[in-house]
């Protein structure tokens, strides 16, 4: 699915009119184009399925010393990303994603974990779904079913509107495989 920049420009122009402003006013006349270009960037992940993202960042290294009894794990903590809530198109910010997995005869390049988290977040999303999307993509790339994703974020749909609770943060966990069945593995991530 390609992002339709022309439709976005038209829609933003109509929003400016609906807000009671003049879309030809100096300060806002280029806003529809700026917003369309911004949306193309911040919603880049909407152009790809999880499978396509996995293919895009499928850079692994064979490591045969990891076997079924392996207790080693890889943990990348505090990857900074942002996303937009699909309910209000509101920014999810101060978002930190942490990803852990137990290698299954191969490891992924560490920067690819951050790139996967970033691309999964660049969609209209729910925080819970971001964790599931990241876990699914990591599973596809690494071949490991043992994946955990932790996310913390502030949601402007809560901090800037509605309840207006500026200190509220949301925490989610997605745990799969041995992280779900072996609590001591989760304890090692604290």
mmCIF file of C-alpha atoms in Angstrom:
data_model
loop_
_atom_site.group_PDB
_atom_site.id
_atom_site.type_symbol
_atom_site.label_atom_id
_atom_site.label_comp_id
_atom_site.label_asym_id
_atom_site.label_seq_id
_atom_site.Cartn_x
_atom_site.Cartn_y
_atom_site.Cartn_z
ATOM 1 C CA UNK A 1 0.000 0.000 0.000
ATOM 2 C CA UNK A 2 1.497 3.320 -1.018
ATOM 3 C CA UNK A 3 0.752 6.424 1.015
ATOM 4 C CA UNK A 4 -1.457 8.785 -1.015
ATOM 5 C CA UNK A 5 0.212 12.176 -0.489
ATOM 6 C CA UNK A 6 -2.259 14.035 -2.719
ATOM 7 C CA UNK A 7 -5.225 12.833 -0.687
ATOM 8 C CA UNK A 8 -3.408 13.746 2.544
ATOM 9 C CA UNK A 9 -2.751 17.285 1.219
ATOM 10 C CA UNK A 10 -6.402 17.716 0.280
ATOM 11 C CA UNK A 11 -7.538 16.357 3.651
ATOM 12 C CA UNK A 12 -5.209 18.623 5.645
ATOM 13 C CA UNK A 13 -6.346 21.630 3.623
ATOM 14 C CA UNK A 14 -9.945 20.710 4.499
ATOM 15 C CA UNK A 15 -9.042 20.362 8.185
ATOM 16 C CA UNK A 16 -7.533 23.869 8.127
ATOM 17 C CA UNK A 17 -10.800 25.157 6.622
ATOM 18 C CA UNK A 18 -12.887 23.161 9.129
ATOM 19 C CA UNK A 19 -10.897 24.741 11.973
ATOM 20 C CA UNK A 20 -11.958 28.152 10.661
ATOM 21 C CA UNK A 21 -8.605 29.239 9.240
ATOM 22 C CA UNK A 22 -7.719 30.455 5.766
ATOM 23 C CA UNK A 23 -5.792 27.702 3.910
ATOM 24 C CA UNK A 24 -4.140 30.394 1.752
ATOM 25 C CA UNK A 25 -2.796 32.312 4.750
ATOM 26 C CA UNK A 26 1.006 32.698 4.664
ATOM 27 C CA UNK A 27 1.627 30.598 7.773
ATOM 28 C CA UNK A 28 -0.439 27.605 6.675
ATOM 29 C CA UNK A 29 -0.496 27.664 2.875
ATOM 30 C CA UNK A 30 2.351 25.102 2.658
ATOM 31 C CA UNK A 31 1.143 23.070 5.661
ATOM 32 C CA UNK A 32 -0.743 20.441 3.611
ATOM 33 C CA UNK A 33 2.430 19.615 1.661
ATOM 34 C CA UNK A 34 4.573 19.579 4.824
ATOM 35 C CA UNK A 35 2.138 17.282 6.615
ATOM 36 C CA UNK A 36 1.926 14.928 3.614
ATOM 37 C CA UNK A 37 5.728 14.629 3.523
ATOM 38 C CA UNK A 38 5.856 14.136 7.299
ATOM 39 C CA UNK A 39 3.178 11.432 7.158
ATOM 40 C CA UNK A 40 5.074 9.639 4.401
ATOM 41 C CA UNK A 41 8.049 9.481 6.763
ATOM 42 C CA UNK A 42 6.393 8.776 10.123
ATOM 43 C CA UNK A 43 3.992 6.175 8.690
ATOM 44 C CA UNK A 44 6.584 4.418 6.510
ATOM 45 C CA UNK A 45 5.874 1.090 8.222
ATOM 46 C CA UNK A 46 2.346 1.083 6.805
ATOM 47 C CA UNK A 47 3.855 0.297 3.412
ATOM 48 C CA UNK A 48 5.052 -3.123 4.601
ATOM 49 C CA UNK A 49 3.680 -6.292 6.165
ATOM 50 C CA UNK A 50 5.486 -7.916 9.075
ATOM 51 C CA UNK A 51 6.757 -10.544 6.638
ATOM 52 C CA UNK A 52 8.206 -7.845 4.361
ATOM 53 C CA UNK A 53 9.872 -6.111 7.320
ATOM 54 C CA UNK A 54 11.396 -9.450 8.346
ATOM 55 C CA UNK A 55 12.783 -9.885 4.819
ATOM 56 C CA UNK A 56 14.077 -6.309 4.795
ATOM 57 C CA UNK A 57 16.105 -6.765 8.019
ATOM 58 C CA UNK A 58 16.977 -10.463 7.703
ATOM 59 C CA UNK A 59 20.679 -10.189 8.496
ATOM 60 C CA UNK A 60 21.662 -13.078 10.728
ATOM 61 C CA UNK A 61 24.844 -14.913 11.585
ATOM 62 C CA UNK A 62 25.018 -18.679 12.066
ATOM 63 C CA UNK A 63 26.120 -19.592 15.561
ATOM 64 C CA UNK A 64 26.030 -23.362 16.000
ATOM 65 C CA UNK A 65 26.953 -23.286 19.694
ATOM 66 C CA UNK A 66 23.352 -22.270 20.462
ATOM 67 C CA UNK A 67 21.195 -25.371 20.851
ATOM 68 C CA UNK A 68 17.834 -26.333 22.361
ATOM 69 C CA UNK A 69 19.277 -26.296 25.905
ATOM 70 C CA UNK A 70 20.773 -22.853 25.483
ATOM 71 C CA UNK A 71 20.325 -20.462 28.416
ATOM 72 C CA UNK A 72 22.051 -17.501 26.741
ATOM 73 C CA UNK A 73 19.909 -14.622 25.639
ATOM 74 C CA UNK A 74 20.253 -11.417 23.666
ATOM 75 C CA UNK A 75 18.669 -8.312 25.190
ATOM 76 C CA UNK A 76 18.598 -4.875 23.565
ATOM 77 C CA UNK A 77 17.144 -2.337 25.970
ATOM 78 C CA UNK A 78 15.643 1.153 25.631
ATOM 79 C CA UNK A 79 15.304 1.464 21.853
ATOM 80 C CA UNK A 80 13.703 4.880 21.345
ATOM 81 C CA UNK A 81 10.821 4.998 18.865
ATOM 82 C CA UNK A 82 7.513 6.818 18.527
ATOM 83 C CA UNK A 83 4.163 5.936 17.061
ATOM 84 C CA UNK A 84 0.658 7.267 16.536
ATOM 85 C CA UNK A 85 -2.410 5.920 18.316
ATOM 86 C CA UNK A 86 -4.917 4.633 15.778
ATOM 87 C CA UNK A 87 -7.841 5.846 17.904
ATOM 88 C CA UNK A 88 -6.990 9.571 17.978
ATOM 89 C CA UNK A 89 -4.009 9.873 15.584
ATOM 90 C CA UNK A 90 -2.247 11.089 18.728
ATOM 91 C CA UNK A 91 1.470 10.753 19.320
ATOM 92 C CA UNK A 92 2.856 7.983 21.536
ATOM 93 C CA UNK A 93 6.113 9.476 22.768
ATOM 94 C CA UNK A 94 8.996 8.865 25.176
ATOM 95 C CA UNK A 95 8.566 5.312 23.919
ATOM 96 C CA UNK A 96 11.240 2.795 24.881
ATOM 97 C CA UNK A 97 11.231 -0.704 23.442
ATOM 98 C CA UNK A 98 13.315 -3.534 24.873
ATOM 99 C CA UNK A 99 13.653 -6.803 22.955
ATOM 100 C CA UNK A 100 15.046 -10.124 24.196
ATOM 101 C CA UNK A 101 15.361 -13.452 22.446
ATOM 102 C CA UNK A 102 17.108 -16.771 22.945
ATOM 103 C CA UNK A 103 19.203 -17.561 19.863
ATOM 104 C CA UNK A 104 18.312 -20.673 17.888
ATOM 105 C CA UNK A 105 21.524 -21.415 15.943
ATOM 106 C CA UNK A 106 21.680 -17.863 14.592
ATOM 107 C CA UNK A 107 21.797 -14.306 15.854
ATOM 108 C CA UNK A 108 20.512 -11.133 14.265
ATOM 109 C CA UNK A 109 22.646 -8.038 13.803
ATOM 110 C CA UNK A 110 21.899 -5.820 16.813
ATOM 111 C CA UNK A 111 21.108 -2.719 14.764
ATOM 112 C CA UNK A 112 18.466 -4.740 12.932
ATOM 113 C CA UNK A 113 16.554 -5.184 16.194
ATOM 114 C CA UNK A 114 16.324 -1.397 16.559
ATOM 115 C CA UNK A 115 15.342 -1.025 12.893
ATOM 116 C CA UNK A 116 12.589 -3.629 13.285
ATOM 117 C CA UNK A 117 11.203 -1.833 16.358
ATOM 118 C CA UNK A 118 11.288 1.498 14.516
ATOM 119 C CA UNK A 119 9.543 0.189 11.398
ATOM 120 C CA UNK A 120 6.847 -1.667 13.387
ATOM 121 C CA UNK A 121 6.087 1.562 15.282
ATOM 122 C CA UNK A 122 5.769 3.662 12.110
ATOM 123 C CA UNK A 123 2.137 2.722 11.623
ATOM 124 C CA UNK A 124 -1.204 3.703 13.062
ATOM 125 C CA UNK A 125 -0.863 1.462 16.070
ATOM 126 C CA UNK A 126 -1.816 0.283 19.498
ATOM 127 C CA UNK A 127 1.065 -0.120 21.929
ATOM 128 C CA UNK A 128 0.003 -3.736 22.518
ATOM 129 C CA UNK A 129 0.129 -4.481 18.788
ATOM 130 C CA UNK A 130 3.580 -2.925 18.405
ATOM 131 C CA UNK A 131 4.932 -5.505 20.870
ATOM 132 C CA UNK A 132 3.240 -8.351 19.011
ATOM 133 C CA UNK A 133 4.449 -7.093 15.628
ATOM 134 C CA UNK A 134 8.044 -6.817 16.851
ATOM 135 C CA UNK A 135 7.909 -10.290 18.420
ATOM 136 C CA UNK A 136 6.509 -11.800 15.212
ATOM 137 C CA UNK A 137 9.194 -10.164 13.066
ATOM 138 C CA UNK A 138 12.013 -11.216 15.431
ATOM 139 C CA UNK A 139 10.651 -14.790 15.382
ATOM 140 C CA UNK A 140 10.639 -14.806 11.568
ATOM 141 C CA UNK A 141 14.188 -13.461 11.286
ATOM 142 C CA UNK A 142 15.887 -15.451 14.045
ATOM 143 C CA UNK A 143 13.903 -18.689 13.907
ATOM 144 C CA UNK A 144 13.559 -18.423 17.698
ATOM 145 C CA UNK A 145 10.158 -18.804 19.319
ATOM 146 C CA UNK A 146 11.594 -17.447 22.571
ATOM 147 C CA UNK A 147 11.009 -13.695 22.312
ATOM 148 C CA UNK A 148 10.065 -10.981 24.809
ATOM 149 C CA UNK A 149 9.207 -7.354 24.032
ATOM 150 C CA UNK A 150 8.720 -4.676 26.680
ATOM 151 C CA UNK A 151 7.402 -1.217 25.838
ATOM 152 C CA UNK A 152 6.862 1.881 27.929
ATOM 153 C CA UNK A 153 5.372 5.066 26.517
ATOM 154 C CA UNK A 154 3.442 8.240 27.141
ATOM 155 C CA UNK A 155 0.306 8.721 25.077
ATOM 156 C CA UNK A 156 -0.736 12.248 24.136
ATOM 157 C CA UNK A 157 -4.341 11.025 23.902
ATOM 158 C CA UNK A 158 -4.069 10.813 27.724
ATOM 159 C CA UNK A 159 -1.523 13.511 28.508
ATOM 160 C CA UNK A 160 -2.674 16.392 26.260
ATOM 161 C CA UNK A 161 -6.429 15.744 26.025
ATOM 162 C CA UNK A 162 -9.146 13.887 27.887
ATOM 163 C CA UNK A 163 -7.897 13.162 31.396
ATOM 164 C CA UNK A 164 -4.767 15.319 30.787
ATOM 165 C CA UNK A 165 -2.611 13.256 33.115
ATOM 166 C CA UNK A 166 0.893 14.297 32.105
ATOM 167 C CA UNK A 167 2.687 11.721 34.241
ATOM 168 C CA UNK A 168 0.808 8.618 33.036
ATOM 169 C CA UNK A 169 2.905 5.971 31.280
ATOM 170 C CA UNK A 170 1.728 2.732 29.736
ATOM 171 C CA UNK A 171 3.751 -0.484 30.050
ATOM 172 C CA UNK A 172 3.171 -3.568 27.916
ATOM 173 C CA UNK A 173 4.853 -6.961 27.707
ATOM 174 C CA UNK A 174 4.734 -9.488 24.913
ATOM 175 C CA UNK A 175 6.253 -12.822 25.914
ATOM 176 C CA UNK A 176 6.519 -15.931 23.795
ATOM 177 C CA UNK A 177 8.036 -19.378 24.068
ATOM 178 C CA UNK A 178 10.292 -20.022 27.045
ATOM 179 C CA UNK A 179 9.869 -16.448 28.305
ATOM 180 C CA UNK A 180 6.225 -17.372 28.918
ATOM 181 C CA UNK A 181 6.895 -20.779 30.508
ATOM 182 C CA UNK A 182 10.134 -20.134 32.421
ATOM 183 C CA UNK A 183 9.696 -17.170 34.809
ATOM 184 C CA UNK A 184 13.397 -17.172 35.731
ATOM 185 C CA UNK A 185 14.210 -16.029 32.171
ATOM 186 C CA UNK A 186 12.023 -12.948 32.601
ATOM 187 C CA UNK A 187 13.630 -12.280 35.991
ATOM 188 C CA UNK A 188 17.060 -12.137 34.297
ATOM 189 C CA UNK A 189 15.877 -9.142 32.245
ATOM 190 C CA UNK A 190 15.300 -6.858 35.238
#
